[in-house]
Amino acid sequence: MVIESVIGKALPLVLDDIDTDRIIPARFLKEITFENMGQYAFIDERQDSSGKKNDHPFNKEDYNNAKILLVGKNFGCGSSREHAPQALKRYGIQAIIGESFAEIFAGNCKAIGLPVVYANKDDIKTLETHIIKHPETMVTLNLVSNRVRYFEESFLISMPTPQRESFLKGTWNVLELLKKQSVDVDNLNNSLPY
């Protein structure tokens, strides 16, 4: 599936060094499937030990159904758990804009069709300020033009060329590519001497 752009509301969580344990606590890694991961995204920050909701962007009605997550630098650091991008995607996030990302986290995001793009700190701050004042704003993240647009504003984004091309060509899903080449895989497998 080709992914050229994501359009939707944005959810600001512009903090630095958010690790994967904050995104999805380790106790939820025992889930057999990723199906329910979305409800656990940032759960320990979204509620206290009694289950009472805290003041957290993921709890704010203004950001319900947001498709774009706005973050700071070094997002997704810590352990390499693939559950973190799965939790965000199943929560409804379809793209992430940040200053920088942990390399393994970014790779895990690409593997499930969740583009992570890099932006300038000042541009992120300006967008964050706008979203807080106008949470209904529709944001367009465009991988073709390498731009984010909202209201009458826009700014440049970047992504490593191989990742960007995989989204634009629809080759990000390696499992799907492997399935499409099953005849070639079987032929190769049958030709091996072991």
PDB file of N, CA and C in Angstrom, residues 14-103:
ATOM      1  N   VAL A  14       4.884  17.008  22.975  1.00  0.00           N
ATOM      2  CA  VAL A  14       6.228  17.475  22.640  1.00  0.00           C
ATOM      3  C   VAL A  14       7.116  17.454  23.884  1.00  0.00           C
ATOM      4  N   LEU A  15       7.622  16.254  24.147  1.00  0.00           N
ATOM      5  CA  LEU A  15       8.565  16.021  25.233  1.00  0.00           C
ATOM      6  C   LEU A  15       9.739  15.256  24.650  1.00  0.00           C
ATOM      7  N   ASP A  16      10.896  15.386  25.266  1.00  0.00           N
ATOM      8  CA  ASP A  16      12.093  14.698  24.796  1.00  0.00           C
ATOM      9  C   ASP A  16      12.294  13.383  25.541  1.00  0.00           C
ATOM     10  N   ASP A  17      12.971  12.461  24.887  1.00  0.00           N
ATOM     11  CA  ASP A  17      13.408  11.196  25.485  1.00  0.00           C
ATOM     12  C   ASP A  17      12.255  10.341  26.016  1.00  0.00           C
ATOM     13  N   ILE A  18      11.162  10.301  25.299  1.00  0.00           N
ATOM     14  CA  ILE A  18      10.056   9.410  25.689  1.00  0.00           C
ATOM     15  C   ILE A  18      10.437   8.004  25.251  1.00  0.00           C
ATOM     16  N   ASP A  19      10.592   7.114  26.242  1.00  0.00           N
ATOM     17  CA  ASP A  19      11.045   5.763  25.901  1.00  0.00           C
ATOM     18  C   ASP A  19       9.862   4.819  25.671  1.00  0.00           C
ATOM     19  N   THR A  20      10.193   3.653  25.134  1.00  0.00           N
ATOM     20  CA  THR A  20       9.149   2.697  24.759  1.00  0.00           C
ATOM     21  C   THR A  20       8.397   2.155  25.968  1.00  0.00           C
ATOM     22  N   ASP A  21       9.015   2.150  27.150  1.00  0.00           N
ATOM     23  CA  ASP A  21       8.313   1.684  28.344  1.00  0.00           C
ATOM     24  C   ASP A  21       7.227   2.672  28.754  1.00  0.00           C
ATOM     25  N   ARG A  22       7.422   3.936  28.462  1.00  0.00           N
ATOM     26  CA  ARG A  22       6.371   4.922  28.726  1.00  0.00           C
ATOM     27  C   ARG A  22       5.242   4.775  27.708  1.00  0.00           C
ATOM     28  N   ILE A  23       5.615   4.491  26.464  1.00  0.00           N
ATOM     29  CA  ILE A  23       4.610   4.332  25.412  1.00  0.00           C
ATOM     30  C   ILE A  23       3.739   3.113  25.702  1.00  0.00           C
ATOM     31  N   ILE A  24       4.359   1.990  26.038  1.00  0.00           N
ATOM     32  CA  ILE A  24       3.623   0.766  26.376  1.00  0.00           C
ATOM     33  C   ILE A  24       4.382   0.032  27.488  1.00  0.00           C
ATOM     34  N   PRO A  25       3.865   0.072  28.710  1.00  0.00           N
ATOM     35  CA  PRO A  25       4.551  -0.573  29.838  1.00  0.00           C
ATOM     36  C   PRO A  25       4.779  -2.072  29.605  1.00  0.00           C
ATOM     37  N   ALA A  26       5.870  -2.581  30.162  1.00  0.00           N
ATOM     38  CA  ALA A  26       6.316  -3.962  29.940  1.00  0.00           C
ATOM     39  C   ALA A  26       5.255  -4.997  30.294  1.00  0.00           C
ATOM     40  N   ARG A  27       4.404  -4.721  31.271  1.00  0.00           N
ATOM     41  CA  ARG A  27       3.424  -5.735  31.680  1.00  0.00           C
ATOM     42  C   ARG A  27       2.423  -6.073  30.583  1.00  0.00           C
ATOM     43  N   PHE A  28       2.333  -5.218  29.555  1.00  0.00           N
ATOM     44  CA  PHE A  28       1.396  -5.496  28.462  1.00  0.00           C
ATOM     45  C   PHE A  28       2.047  -6.247  27.306  1.00  0.00           C
ATOM     46  N   LEU A  29       3.330  -6.568  27.439  1.00  0.00           N
ATOM     47  CA  LEU A  29       4.018  -7.292  26.378  1.00  0.00           C
ATOM     48  C   LEU A  29       3.598  -8.751  26.322  1.00  0.00           C
ATOM     49  N   LYS A  30       2.877  -9.208  27.330  1.00  0.00           N
ATOM     50  CA  LYS A  30       2.429 -10.604  27.357  1.00  0.00           C
ATOM     51  C   LYS A  30       1.198 -10.835  26.488  1.00  0.00           C
ATOM     52  N   GLU A  31       0.615  -9.768  25.950  1.00  0.00           N
ATOM     53  CA  GLU A  31      -0.536  -9.912  25.058  1.00  0.00           C
ATOM     54  C   GLU A  31      -0.159 -10.825  23.898  1.00  0.00           C
ATOM     55  N   ILE A  32      -1.049 -11.707  23.521  1.00  0.00           N
ATOM     56  CA  ILE A  32      -0.772 -12.658  22.450  1.00  0.00           C
ATOM     57  C   ILE A  32      -0.795 -11.976  21.084  1.00  0.00           C
ATOM     58  N   THR A  33      -1.672 -11.000  20.913  1.00  0.00           N
ATOM     59  CA  THR A  33      -1.727 -10.240  19.667  1.00  0.00           C
ATOM     60  C   THR A  33      -1.557  -8.766  19.993  1.00  0.00           C
ATOM     61  N   PHE A  34      -1.414  -7.958  18.950  1.00  0.00           N
ATOM     62  CA  PHE A  34      -1.301  -6.514  19.141  1.00  0.00           C
ATOM     63  C   PHE A  34      -2.675  -5.837  19.163  1.00  0.00           C
ATOM     64  N   GLU A  35      -3.708  -6.609  19.001  1.00  0.00           N
ATOM     65  CA  GLU A  35      -5.063  -6.088  18.801  1.00  0.00           C
ATOM     66  C   GLU A  35      -5.499  -5.043  19.827  1.00  0.00           C
ATOM     67  N   ASN A  36      -5.204  -5.270  21.100  1.00  0.00           N
ATOM     68  CA  ASN A  36      -5.673  -4.365  22.159  1.00  0.00           C
ATOM     69  C   ASN A  36      -4.635  -3.335  22.599  1.00  0.00           C
ATOM     70  N   MET A  37      -3.496  -3.304  21.939  1.00  0.00           N
ATOM     71  CA  MET A  37      -2.399  -2.433  22.371  1.00  0.00           C
ATOM     72  C   MET A  37      -2.787  -0.957  22.423  1.00  0.00           C
ATOM     73  N   GLY A  38      -3.658  -0.506  21.541  1.00  0.00           N
ATOM     74  CA  GLY A  38      -4.023   0.902  21.493  1.00  0.00           C
ATOM     75  C   GLY A  38      -4.576   1.442  22.796  1.00  0.00           C
ATOM     76  N   GLN A  39      -5.326   0.621  23.496  1.00  0.00           N
ATOM     77  CA  GLN A  39      -5.915   1.096  24.751  1.00  0.00           C
ATOM     78  C   GLN A  39      -4.887   1.246  25.871  1.00  0.00           C
ATOM     79  N   TYR A  40      -3.698   0.663  25.674  1.00  0.00           N
ATOM     80  CA  TYR A  40      -2.660   0.731  26.706  1.00  0.00           C
ATOM     81  C   TYR A  40      -1.600   1.793  26.420  1.00  0.00           C
ATOM     82  N   ALA A  41      -1.699   2.501  25.304  1.00  0.00           N
ATOM     83  CA  ALA A  41      -0.697   3.513  24.977  1.00  0.00           C
ATOM     84  C   ALA A  41      -0.640   4.571  26.083  1.00  0.00           C
ATOM     85  N   PHE A  42       0.520   4.766  26.644  1.00  0.00           N
ATOM     86  CA  PHE A  42       0.775   5.744  27.715  1.00  0.00           C
ATOM     87  C   PHE A  42      -0.132   5.540  28.933  1.00  0.00           C
ATOM     88  N   ILE A  43      -0.580   4.327  29.163  1.00  0.00           N
ATOM     89  CA  ILE A  43      -1.567   4.064  30.220  1.00  0.00           C
ATOM     90  C   ILE A  43      -1.101   4.514  31.607  1.00  0.00           C
ATOM     91  N   ASP A  44       0.179   4.326  31.928  1.00  0.00           N
ATOM     92  CA  ASP A  44       0.653   4.704  33.268  1.00  0.00           C
ATOM     93  C   ASP A  44       0.721   6.209  33.457  1.00  0.00           C
ATOM     94  N   GLU A  45       0.738   6.965  32.373  1.00  0.00           N
ATOM     95  CA  GLU A  45       0.723   8.417  32.465  1.00  0.00           C
ATOM     96  C   GLU A  45      -0.691   8.968  32.311  1.00  0.00           C
ATOM     97  N   ARG A  46      -1.539   8.186  31.674  1.00  0.00           N
ATOM     98  CA  ARG A  46      -2.920   8.628  31.442  1.00  0.00           C
ATOM     99  C   ARG A  46      -3.811   8.428  32.661  1.00  0.00           C
ATOM    100  N   GLN A  47      -3.405   7.536  33.558  1.00  0.00           N
ATOM    101  CA  GLN A  47      -4.209   7.311  34.760  1.00  0.00           C
ATOM    102  C   GLN A  47      -3.328   7.002  35.962  1.00  0.00           C
ATOM    103  N   ASP A  48      -3.876   7.270  37.154  1.00  0.00           N
ATOM    104  CA  ASP A  48      -3.125   6.952  38.367  1.00  0.00           C
ATOM    105  C   ASP A  48      -3.365   5.494  38.744  1.00  0.00           C
ATOM    106  N   SER A  49      -2.796   5.065  39.863  1.00  0.00           N
ATOM    107  CA  SER A  49      -2.872   3.653  40.262  1.00  0.00           C
ATOM    108  C   SER A  49      -4.294   3.190  40.555  1.00  0.00           C
ATOM    109  N   SER A  50      -5.209   4.116  40.829  1.00  0.00           N
ATOM    110  CA  SER A  50      -6.603   3.735  41.081  1.00  0.00           C
ATOM    111  C   SER A  50      -7.444   3.739  39.796  1.00  0.00           C
ATOM    112  N   GLY A  51      -6.828   4.139  38.674  1.00  0.00           N
ATOM    113  CA  GLY A  51      -7.546   4.169  37.404  1.00  0.00           C
ATOM    114  C   GLY A  51      -8.159   5.520  37.074  1.00  0.00           C
ATOM    115  N   LYS A  52      -7.936   6.518  37.942  1.00  0.00           N
ATOM    116  CA  LYS A  52      -8.454   7.862  37.678  1.00  0.00           C
ATOM    117  C   LYS A  52      -7.607   8.532  36.597  1.00  0.00           C
ATOM    118  N   LYS A  53      -8.297   9.147  35.622  1.00  0.00           N
ATOM    119  CA  LYS A  53      -7.591   9.780  34.515  1.00  0.00           C
ATOM    120  C   LYS A  53      -6.787  10.993  34.968  1.00  0.00           C
ATOM    121  N   ASN A  54      -5.569  11.090  34.441  1.00  0.00           N
ATOM    122  CA  ASN A  54      -4.692  12.234  34.675  1.00  0.00           C
ATOM    123  C   ASN A  54      -4.840  13.240  33.535  1.00  0.00           C
ATOM    124  N   ASP A  55      -4.244  14.396  33.727  1.00  0.00           N
ATOM    125  CA  ASP A  55      -4.226  15.420  32.690  1.00  0.00           C
ATOM    126  C   ASP A  55      -3.129  15.055  31.692  1.00  0.00           C
ATOM    127  N   HIS A  56      -3.510  14.353  30.657  1.00  0.00           N
ATOM    128  CA  HIS A  56      -2.568  13.879  29.644  1.00  0.00           C
ATOM    129  C   HIS A  56      -3.188  14.110  28.273  1.00  0.00           C
ATOM    130  N   PRO A  57      -2.401  14.518  27.287  1.00  0.00           N
ATOM    131  CA  PRO A  57      -2.968  14.788  25.957  1.00  0.00           C
ATOM    132  C   PRO A  57      -3.797  13.638  25.383  1.00  0.00           C
ATOM    133  N   PHE A  58      -3.410  12.390  25.655  1.00  0.00           N
ATOM    134  CA  PHE A  58      -4.168  11.248  25.144  1.00  0.00           C
ATOM    135  C   PHE A  58      -5.550  11.136  25.784  1.00  0.00           C
ATOM    136  N   ASN A  59      -5.774  11.839  26.888  1.00  0.00           N
ATOM    137  CA  ASN A  59      -7.081  11.814  27.550  1.00  0.00           C
ATOM    138  C   ASN A  59      -7.982  12.975  27.143  1.00  0.00           C
ATOM    139  N   LYS A  60      -7.445  13.949  26.449  1.00  0.00           N
ATOM    140  CA  LYS A  60      -8.218  15.164  26.145  1.00  0.00           C
ATOM    141  C   LYS A  60      -9.138  14.942  24.948  1.00  0.00           C
ATOM    142  N   GLU A  61     -10.407  15.251  25.146  1.00  0.00           N
ATOM    143  CA  GLU A  61     -11.398  15.081  24.080  1.00  0.00           C
ATOM    144  C   GLU A  61     -11.049  15.882  22.834  1.00  0.00           C
ATOM    145  N   ASP A  62     -10.401  17.025  23.017  1.00  0.00           N
ATOM    146  CA  ASP A  62     -10.016  17.852  21.873  1.00  0.00           C
ATOM    147  C   ASP A  62      -9.167  17.087  20.855  1.00  0.00           C
ATOM    148  N   TYR A  63      -8.439  16.096  21.335  1.00  0.00           N
ATOM    149  CA  TYR A  63      -7.530  15.359  20.462  1.00  0.00           C
ATOM    150  C   TYR A  63      -8.055  13.975  20.089  1.00  0.00           C
ATOM    151  N   ASN A  64      -9.312  13.690  20.410  1.00  0.00           N
ATOM    152  CA  ASN A  64      -9.894  12.411  20.013  1.00  0.00           C
ATOM    153  C   ASN A  64      -9.774  12.233  18.508  1.00  0.00           C
ATOM    154  N   ASN A  65      -9.455  11.038  18.111  1.00  0.00           N
ATOM    155  CA  ASN A  65      -9.333  10.662  16.698  1.00  0.00           C
ATOM    156  C   ASN A  65      -8.190  11.371  15.971  1.00  0.00           C
ATOM    157  N   ALA A  66      -7.225  11.888  16.709  1.00  0.00           N
ATOM    158  CA  ALA A  66      -6.051  12.493  16.070  1.00  0.00           C
ATOM    159  C   ALA A  66      -5.291  11.413  15.312  1.00  0.00           C
ATOM    160  N   LYS A  67      -4.765  11.769  14.160  1.00  0.00           N
ATOM    161  CA  LYS A  67      -4.024  10.825  13.323  1.00  0.00           C
ATOM    162  C   LYS A  67      -2.523  11.094  13.312  1.00  0.00           C
ATOM    163  N   ILE A  68      -2.145  12.296  13.737  1.00  0.00           N
ATOM    164  CA  ILE A  68      -0.736  12.684  13.697  1.00  0.00           C
ATOM    165  C   ILE A  68      -0.270  13.008  15.112  1.00  0.00           C
ATOM    166  N   LEU A  69       0.821  12.392  15.533  1.00  0.00           N
ATOM    167  CA  LEU A  69       1.399  12.631  16.851  1.00  0.00           C
ATOM    168  C   LEU A  69       2.591  13.558  16.686  1.00  0.00           C
ATOM    169  N   LEU A  70       2.638  14.596  17.495  1.00  0.00           N
ATOM    170  CA  LEU A  70       3.711  15.586  17.475  1.00  0.00           C
ATOM    171  C   LEU A  70       4.562  15.385  18.725  1.00  0.00           C
ATOM    172  N   VAL A  71       5.862  15.098  18.532  1.00  0.00           N
ATOM    173  CA  VAL A  71       6.735  14.766  19.658  1.00  0.00           C
ATOM    174  C   VAL A  71       8.016  15.596  19.611  1.00  0.00           C
ATOM    175  N   GLY A  72       8.864  15.418  20.611  1.00  0.00           N
ATOM    176  CA  GLY A  72      10.135  16.132  20.690  1.00  0.00           C
ATOM    177  C   GLY A  72      11.274  15.321  20.087  1.00  0.00           C
ATOM    178  N   LYS A  73      12.412  15.283  20.793  1.00  0.00           N
ATOM    179  CA  LYS A  73      13.572  14.563  20.257  1.00  0.00           C
ATOM    180  C   LYS A  73      13.777  13.239  20.980  1.00  0.00           C
ATOM    181  N   ASN A  74      14.413  12.316  20.276  1.00  0.00           N
ATOM    182  CA  ASN A  74      14.755  10.993  20.786  1.00  0.00           C
ATOM    183  C   ASN A  74      13.516  10.193  21.198  1.00  0.00           C
ATOM    184  N   PHE A  75      12.451  10.340  20.437  1.00  0.00           N
ATOM    185  CA  PHE A  75      11.212   9.624  20.740  1.00  0.00           C
ATOM    186  C   PHE A  75      11.388   8.139  20.425  1.00  0.00           C
ATOM    187  N   GLY A  76      10.919   7.295  21.326  1.00  0.00           N
ATOM    188  CA  GLY A  76      10.988   5.850  21.136  1.00  0.00           C
ATOM    189  C   GLY A  76      12.307   5.234  21.557  1.00  0.00           C
ATOM    190  N   CYS A  77      13.057   5.939  22.407  1.00  0.00           N
ATOM    191  CA  CYS A  77      14.319   5.400  22.894  1.00  0.00           C
ATOM    192  C   CYS A  77      14.038   4.260  23.880  1.00  0.00           C
ATOM    193  N   GLY A  78      15.088   3.635  24.374  1.00  0.00           N
ATOM    194  CA  GLY A  78      14.910   2.545  25.335  1.00  0.00           C
ATOM    195  C   GLY A  78      14.900   1.202  24.635  1.00  0.00           C
ATOM    196  N   SER A  79      14.066   0.310  25.117  1.00  0.00           N
ATOM    197  CA  SER A  79      14.042  -1.040  24.550  1.00  0.00           C
ATOM    198  C   SER A  79      13.506  -1.018  23.124  1.00  0.00           C
ATOM    199  N   SER A  80      13.781  -2.082  22.400  1.00  0.00           N
ATOM    200  CA  SER A  80      13.416  -2.121  20.979  1.00  0.00           C
ATOM    201  C   SER A  80      12.033  -2.725  20.751  1.00  0.00           C
ATOM    202  N   ARG A  81      11.206  -2.778  21.756  1.00  0.00           N
ATOM    203  CA  ARG A  81       9.916  -3.474  21.632  1.00  0.00           C
ATOM    204  C   ARG A  81       9.053  -2.936  20.503  1.00  0.00           C
ATOM    205  N   GLU A  82       8.618  -3.851  19.653  1.00  0.00           N
ATOM    206  CA  GLU A  82       7.748  -3.481  18.544  1.00  0.00           C
ATOM    207  C   GLU A  82       6.341  -3.142  19.020  1.00  0.00           C
ATOM    208  N   HIS A  83       6.055  -3.429  20.258  1.00  0.00           N
ATOM    209  CA  HIS A  83       4.731  -3.124  20.820  1.00  0.00           C
ATOM    210  C   HIS A  83       4.473  -1.619  20.881  1.00  0.00           C
ATOM    211  N   ALA A  84       5.530  -0.821  21.011  1.00  0.00           N
ATOM    212  CA  ALA A  84       5.340   0.634  21.136  1.00  0.00           C
ATOM    213  C   ALA A  84       4.721   1.233  19.874  1.00  0.00           C
ATOM    214  N   PRO A  85       5.293   1.021  18.677  1.00  0.00           N
ATOM    215  CA  PRO A  85       4.618   1.544  17.495  1.00  0.00           C
ATOM    216  C   PRO A  85       3.251   0.899  17.269  1.00  0.00           C
ATOM    217  N   GLN A  86       3.125  -0.384  17.614  1.00  0.00           N
ATOM    218  CA  GLN A  86       1.824  -1.056  17.468  1.00  0.00           C
ATOM    219  C   GLN A  86       0.776  -0.377  18.345  1.00  0.00           C
ATOM    220  N   ALA A  87       1.147  -0.015  19.573  1.00  0.00           N
ATOM    221  CA  ALA A  87       0.198   0.653  20.479  1.00  0.00           C
ATOM    222  C   ALA A  87      -0.243   1.988  19.901  1.00  0.00           C
ATOM    223  N   LEU A  88       0.705   2.744  19.366  1.00  0.00           N
ATOM    224  CA  LEU A  88       0.362   4.049  18.797  1.00  0.00           C
ATOM    225  C   LEU A  88      -0.523   3.899  17.565  1.00  0.00           C
ATOM    226  N   LYS A  89      -0.163   2.969  16.693  1.00  0.00           N
ATOM    227  CA  LYS A  89      -0.955   2.771  15.476  1.00  0.00           C
ATOM    228  C   LYS A  89      -2.365   2.302  15.820  1.00  0.00           C
ATOM    229  N   ARG A  90      -2.483   1.392  16.763  1.00  0.00           N
ATOM    230  CA  ARG A  90      -3.798   0.871  17.130  1.00  0.00           C
ATOM    231  C   ARG A  90      -4.607   1.873  17.956  1.00  0.00           C
ATOM    232  N   TYR A  91      -3.929   2.850  18.514  1.00  0.00           N
ATOM    233  CA  TYR A  91      -4.633   3.970  19.154  1.00  0.00           C
ATOM    234  C   TYR A  91      -5.277   4.855  18.083  1.00  0.00           C
ATOM    235  N   GLY A  92      -4.699   4.854  16.888  1.00  0.00           N
ATOM    236  CA  GLY A  92      -5.223   5.650  15.790  1.00  0.00           C
ATOM    237  C   GLY A  92      -4.214   6.565  15.135  1.00  0.00           C
ATOM    238  N   ILE A  93      -2.992   6.566  15.660  1.00  0.00           N
ATOM    239  CA  ILE A  93      -1.944   7.414  15.098  1.00  0.00           C
ATOM    240  C   ILE A  93      -1.495   6.824  13.756  1.00  0.00           C
ATOM    241  N   GLN A  94      -1.423   7.677  12.730  1.00  0.00           N
ATOM    242  CA  GLN A  94      -1.021   7.225  11.392  1.00  0.00           C
ATOM    243  C   GLN A  94       0.306   7.831  10.931  1.00  0.00           C
ATOM    244  N   ALA A  95       0.840   8.786  11.688  1.00  0.00           N
ATOM    245  CA  ALA A  95       2.143   9.381  11.374  1.00  0.00           C
ATOM    246  C   ALA A  95       2.640  10.123  12.609  1.00  0.00           C
ATOM    247  N   ILE A  96       3.961  10.267  12.708  1.00  0.00           N
ATOM    248  CA  ILE A  96       4.572  10.962  13.841  1.00  0.00           C
ATOM    249  C   ILE A  96       5.558  11.998  13.308  1.00  0.00           C
ATOM    250  N   ILE A  97       5.470  13.205  13.851  1.00  0.00           N
ATOM    251  CA  ILE A  97       6.397  14.285  13.516  1.00  0.00           C
ATOM    252  C   ILE A  97       7.237  14.549  14.755  1.00  0.00           C
ATOM    253  N   GLY A  98       8.556  14.537  14.627  1.00  0.00           N
ATOM    254  CA  GLY A  98       9.415  14.801  15.767  1.00  0.00           C
ATOM    255  C   GLY A  98      10.766  15.342  15.346  1.00  0.00           C
ATOM    256  N   GLU A  99      11.509  15.778  16.355  1.00  0.00           N
ATOM    257  CA  GLU A  99      12.867  16.265  16.100  1.00  0.00           C
ATOM    258  C   GLU A  99      13.809  15.124  15.748  1.00  0.00           C
ATOM    259  N   SER A 100      13.694  14.023  16.496  1.00  0.00           N
ATOM    260  CA  SER A 100      14.505  12.843  16.210  1.00  0.00           C
ATOM    261  C   SER A 100      13.856  11.624  16.862  1.00  0.00           C
ATOM    262  N   PHE A 101      14.258  10.439  16.367  1.00  0.00           N
ATOM    263  CA  PHE A 101      13.673   9.183  16.831  1.00  0.00           C
ATOM    264  C   PHE A 101      14.781   8.168  17.076  1.00  0.00           C
ATOM    265  N   ALA A 102      14.529   7.256  18.008  1.00  0.00           N
ATOM    266  CA  ALA A 102      15.438   6.127  18.175  1.00  0.00           C
ATOM    267  C   ALA A 102      15.386   5.308  16.889  1.00  0.00           C
ATOM    268  N   GLU A 103      16.541   4.863  16.416  1.00  0.00           N
ATOM    269  CA  GLU A 103      16.625   4.194  15.113  1.00  0.00           C
ATOM    270  C   GLU A 103      15.784   2.925  15.046  1.00  0.00           C
TER     271      GLU A 103
END
